[in-house]
Amino acid sequence: MPEPMVRAEQVHKWFGQLHVLKGIDLEVSPGEVVCVIGPSGSGKSTFLRCLNHLEKISAGRLSLDGELVGYQERGGRLHELHEKQIAAQRREVGMVFQRFNLFPHQTALENVMEAPLRVKRENRAEVAQRAQDLLARVGLGDRGASYPAQLSGGQQQRVAIARALAMRPKLMLFDEPTSALDPEMVGEVLDVMRGLAQDGMTMIVVTHEMGFAREVGDRVVFMDDGLVVEQGPPAQVLGAPKQERTRAFLSKVL
């Protein structure tokens, strides 16, 4: 069996007295698309943020492609990595948020070029060509000179996906990427994500789009109250859930 791309072992997260993640165990294989569903406040977004150390876990272990995320083990104890080492790990993970967070003073092309130029200090001509190719891949090859204010929400989110891909990540995280979009723009973003899945990108997608989870997900994970309640193939979890909590949630959203 190949090494999991993601391995979570008894991951806990507290915010003060608030126990948000209560022992998450989860593995994601290379090339797998895992869709995470569940009610608001169940810990889905917090778990994603822990995966690239935007939030520090309070207990347990998280590893990406065989390496601990944010920590190093010495003498049986975990020691937090230096900021530079954490930044290097983050380069391996692309993250797309609900809000697009594009730089408003930069064109779409410049937004996609920014991280490879500044963070990786790559060759400008090569970065520009890759950025143009990525914009074409997300259906915006003719909008490279447009500023975010000149783009629809769906177009901005597609630029945000291209920007994340520009760093050539091993793993893509999507945190409800369509929840801030008007309904008619949702499909264009999901189409791009569908294409990424077909290309073999490892993806963890927190989503309320059950149709996407059913069609594109290799596995659906249902979280509630900081725990993984149920997981399995989409047809089983969405069509014939075993847990009462899963059934109650799906009865409200399907």
Coordinates of C-alpha atoms in Angstrom, one line a residue:
M1 CA 0.0 0.0 0.0
P2 CA 1.3 3.5 -0.8
E3 CA 2.0 5.9 2.1
P4 CA -1.2 8.0 2.7
M5 CA -1.0 11.5 1.5
V6 CA -2.7 12.6 4.7
R7 CA -2.8 10.8 8.0
A8 CA -4.6 12.2 11.1
E9 CA -4.2 10.3 14.3
Q10 CA -6.4 11.3 17.3
V11 CA -6.2 15.0 16.4
H12 CA -7.7 17.3 19.0
K13 CA -8.1 21.0 18.9
W14 CA -9.2 23.3 21.7
F15 CA -9.9 27.0 21.5
G16 CA -9.6 27.9 25.2
Q17 CA -12.3 25.8 26.8
L18 CA -14.0 25.0 23.5
H19 CA -13.1 21.4 22.4
V20 CA -13.6 21.7 18.6
L21 CA -11.9 18.5 17.3
K22 CA -12.3 15.5 19.6
G23 CA -10.0 12.8 18.2
I24 CA -10.1 12.8 14.4
D25 CA -8.7 9.7 12.7
L26 CA -8.5 9.9 8.9
E27 CA -6.3 8.8 6.1
V28 CA -6.4 10.1 2.5
S29 CA -4.6 8.2 -0.3
P30 CA -2.7 9.9 -3.1
G31 CA -5.1 10.8 -5.9
E32 CA -8.2 10.4 -3.7
V33 CA -11.0 12.9 -3.5
V34 CA -12.5 13.1 0.0
C35 CA -15.7 15.2 0.5
V36 CA -16.3 16.3 4.1
I37 CA -19.9 17.1 5.0
G38 CA -21.6 18.0 8.2
P39 CA -23.4 20.8 10.1
S40 CA -21.9 24.2 10.8
G41 CA -19.7 24.1 13.8
S42 CA -18.8 20.4 13.4
G43 CA -15.1 21.2 13.0
K44 CA -14.7 20.7 9.3
S45 CA -13.0 24.0 8.5
T46 CA -10.8 23.8 11.6
F47 CA -9.6 20.4 10.5
L48 CA -8.6 21.8 7.1
R49 CA -6.8 24.7 8.7
C50 CA -4.9 22.3 10.9
L51 CA -3.7 20.4 7.8
N52 CA -1.5 23.2 6.8
H53 CA -0.7 24.4 10.3
L54 CA -2.8 27.6 10.0
E55 CA -4.2 26.3 13.3
K56 CA -1.9 24.3 15.7
I57 CA -3.3 21.0 16.8
S58 CA -3.7 20.6 20.6
A59 CA -3.0 16.8 20.7
G60 CA -2.5 13.9 18.3
R61 CA -0.5 13.8 15.0
L62 CA -1.0 15.0 11.5
S63 CA 1.2 14.0 8.6
L64 CA 1.4 15.0 5.0
D65 CA 3.1 12.5 2.6
G66 CA 4.9 10.8 5.5
E67 CA 6.1 14.1 7.3
L68 CA 4.6 15.5 10.4
V69 CA 2.8 18.8 9.8
G70 CA 4.3 21.6 11.8
Y71 CA 6.3 19.4 14.2
Q72 CA 9.4 17.3 14.4
E73 CA 9.8 14.3 16.7
R74 CA 12.9 14.3 18.9
G75 CA 13.4 12.0 21.8
G76 CA 9.8 10.8 21.8
R77 CA 8.5 14.4 22.0
L78 CA 7.1 16.7 19.4
H79 CA 8.8 20.1 18.8
E80 CA 7.3 22.8 16.7
L81 CA 9.2 23.6 13.5
H82 CA 10.7 27.0 12.8
E83 CA 8.5 29.4 10.8
K84 CA 10.6 28.9 7.7
Q85 CA 10.2 25.1 7.8
I86 CA 6.4 25.5 8.4
A87 CA 6.3 27.9 5.4
A88 CA 8.1 25.3 3.3
Q89 CA 5.6 22.6 4.2
R90 CA 2.7 25.0 3.4
R91 CA 4.0 25.3 -0.2
E92 CA 3.0 21.7 -0.7
V93 CA -0.7 22.4 0.1
G94 CA -3.0 24.5 -1.9
M95 CA -6.0 26.0 -0.1
V96 CA -9.1 27.6 -1.6
F97 CA -11.4 29.5 0.8
Q98 CA -15.0 30.6 0.7
R99 CA -13.8 34.1 0.0
F100 CA -11.5 34.5 -2.9
N101 CA -8.9 36.7 -1.2
L102 CA -7.4 37.9 -4.5
F103 CA -5.1 41.0 -4.4
P104 CA -7.4 43.7 -5.8
H105 CA -4.6 45.8 -7.2
Q106 CA -3.3 42.9 -9.3
T107 CA -4.6 41.4 -12.5
A108 CA -5.8 37.8 -12.6
L109 CA -2.4 36.8 -14.2
E110 CA -0.4 38.7 -11.6
N111 CA -2.4 37.1 -8.8
V112 CA -1.5 33.6 -10.1
M113 CA 2.1 34.6 -10.6
E114 CA 2.7 36.2 -7.2
A115 CA 3.5 33.1 -5.0
P116 CA 5.9 31.3 -7.4
L117 CA 7.8 34.6 -7.9
R118 CA 7.9 35.8 -4.3
V119 CA 8.0 32.5 -2.4
K120 CA 9.9 30.2 -4.8
R121 CA 11.8 32.9 -6.7
E122 CA 11.2 31.1 -10.0
N123 CA 12.0 32.4 -13.4
R124 CA 9.5 35.2 -14.4
A125 CA 9.0 34.1 -18.0
E126 CA 8.4 30.5 -16.9
V127 CA 6.0 31.6 -14.2
A128 CA 4.1 33.8 -16.6
Q129 CA 3.6 31.0 -19.1
R130 CA 2.5 28.6 -16.3
A131 CA 0.1 31.2 -15.0
Q132 CA -1.4 31.7 -18.4
D133 CA -1.7 27.9 -18.9
L134 CA -3.5 27.6 -15.5
L135 CA -5.9 30.4 -16.3
A136 CA -6.7 28.6 -19.6
R137 CA -7.2 25.4 -17.6
V138 CA -9.8 27.1 -15.4
G139 CA -11.6 28.6 -18.4
L140 CA -10.2 32.2 -18.1
G141 CA -7.4 32.2 -20.6
D142 CA -8.8 35.5 -22.1
R143 CA -9.1 37.3 -18.7
G144 CA -5.5 37.5 -17.5
A145 CA -5.4 41.3 -17.8
S146 CA -8.7 41.7 -15.8
Y147 CA -8.7 42.9 -12.2
P148 CA -10.7 41.1 -9.6
A149 CA -13.4 43.9 -9.5
Q150 CA -14.0 43.2 -13.2
L151 CA -14.7 39.5 -12.6
S152 CA -17.7 37.7 -11.3
G153 CA -17.6 35.8 -8.1
G154 CA -17.3 32.5 -10.0
Q155 CA -14.5 33.8 -12.1
Q156 CA -12.6 35.1 -9.0
Q157 CA -12.9 31.8 -7.4
R158 CA -11.5 30.1 -10.5
V159 CA -8.6 32.5 -10.4
A160 CA -8.1 31.6 -6.7
I161 CA -7.9 27.9 -7.7
A162 CA -5.4 28.7 -10.5
R163 CA -3.3 30.6 -7.9
A164 CA -3.3 27.7 -5.5
L165 CA -2.2 25.3 -8.4
A166 CA 0.6 27.6 -9.4
M167 CA 2.7 26.3 -6.5
R168 CA 2.3 22.8 -7.8
P169 CA 0.8 21.4 -4.5
K170 CA 0.7 17.8 -3.5
L171 CA -2.7 18.3 -1.9
M172 CA -5.6 20.7 -2.5
L173 CA -7.9 21.8 0.3
F174 CA -11.3 23.4 -0.5
D175 CA -13.2 25.0 2.3
E176 CA -16.8 25.4 1.0
P177 CA -15.5 27.0 -2.2
T178 CA -19.0 27.7 -3.6
S179 CA -20.8 28.9 -0.5
A180 CA -20.2 32.6 -1.2
L181 CA -21.3 32.3 -4.9
D182 CA -24.6 33.0 -6.6
P183 CA -26.3 29.8 -7.6
E184 CA -25.6 30.3 -11.3
M185 CA -21.9 30.5 -10.7
V186 CA -21.5 27.4 -8.6
G187 CA -21.4 25.0 -11.6
E188 CA -18.4 26.7 -13.3
V189 CA -16.3 26.3 -10.1
L190 CA -17.4 22.7 -9.6
D191 CA -16.5 21.9 -13.2
V192 CA -12.9 23.1 -12.6
M193 CA -12.7 20.9 -9.4
R194 CA -14.2 18.0 -11.3
G195 CA -11.4 18.4 -13.9
L196 CA -8.7 18.4 -11.1
A197 CA -10.1 15.2 -9.7
Q198 CA -10.0 13.6 -13.1
D199 CA -6.4 14.7 -13.4
G200 CA -5.5 12.8 -10.2
M201 CA -5.1 15.6 -7.8
T202 CA -5.5 14.6 -4.1
M203 CA -8.3 16.8 -2.7
I204 CA -10.1 17.3 0.5
V205 CA -13.3 19.2 -0.1
V206 CA -15.5 20.6 2.7
T207 CA -18.8 21.1 0.8
H208 CA -22.6 21.4 1.0
E209 CA -22.9 20.4 -2.6
M210 CA -24.2 16.8 -2.2
G211 CA -24.4 16.2 -5.9
F212 CA -20.7 17.0 -6.3
A213 CA -19.9 14.8 -3.4
R214 CA -21.9 11.9 -4.9
E215 CA -20.5 12.3 -8.4
V216 CA -16.8 13.2 -7.8
G217 CA -15.9 12.0 -4.3
D218 CA -14.2 8.7 -3.8
R219 CA -15.2 8.9 -0.2
V220 CA -17.6 11.0 1.9
V221 CA -16.8 11.8 5.5
F222 CA -19.6 13.0 7.8
M223 CA -18.4 15.1 10.7
D224 CA -20.5 16.2 13.7
D225 CA -19.5 17.7 17.0
G226 CA -15.7 17.4 16.3
L227 CA -15.8 13.7 15.4
V228 CA -15.9 11.6 12.2
V229 CA -19.3 9.9 12.7
E230 CA -19.3 8.0 9.4
Q231 CA -17.3 7.6 6.2
G232 CA -17.5 5.4 3.1
P233 CA -18.3 5.5 -0.6
P234 CA -20.7 8.3 -1.6
A235 CA -23.5 5.8 -2.5
Q236 CA -23.4 4.3 0.9
V237 CA -23.0 7.4 3.1
L238 CA -25.4 9.6 1.1
G239 CA -27.8 6.8 0.0
A240 CA -27.8 4.4 2.9
P241 CA -26.2 5.9 6.0
K242 CA -25.6 3.6 8.9
Q243 CA -25.6 6.2 11.7
E244 CA -28.7 8.0 12.9
R245 CA -26.8 11.3 13.1
T246 CA -25.9 11.0 9.5
R247 CA -29.5 10.2 8.5
A248 CA -30.8 13.2 10.5
F249 CA -28.4 15.6 8.8
L250 CA -29.1 14.3 5.3
S251 CA -32.8 14.5 5.8
K252 CA -32.4 18.2 6.2
V253 CA -30.1 18.9 3.3
L254 CA -31.1 16.4 0.6

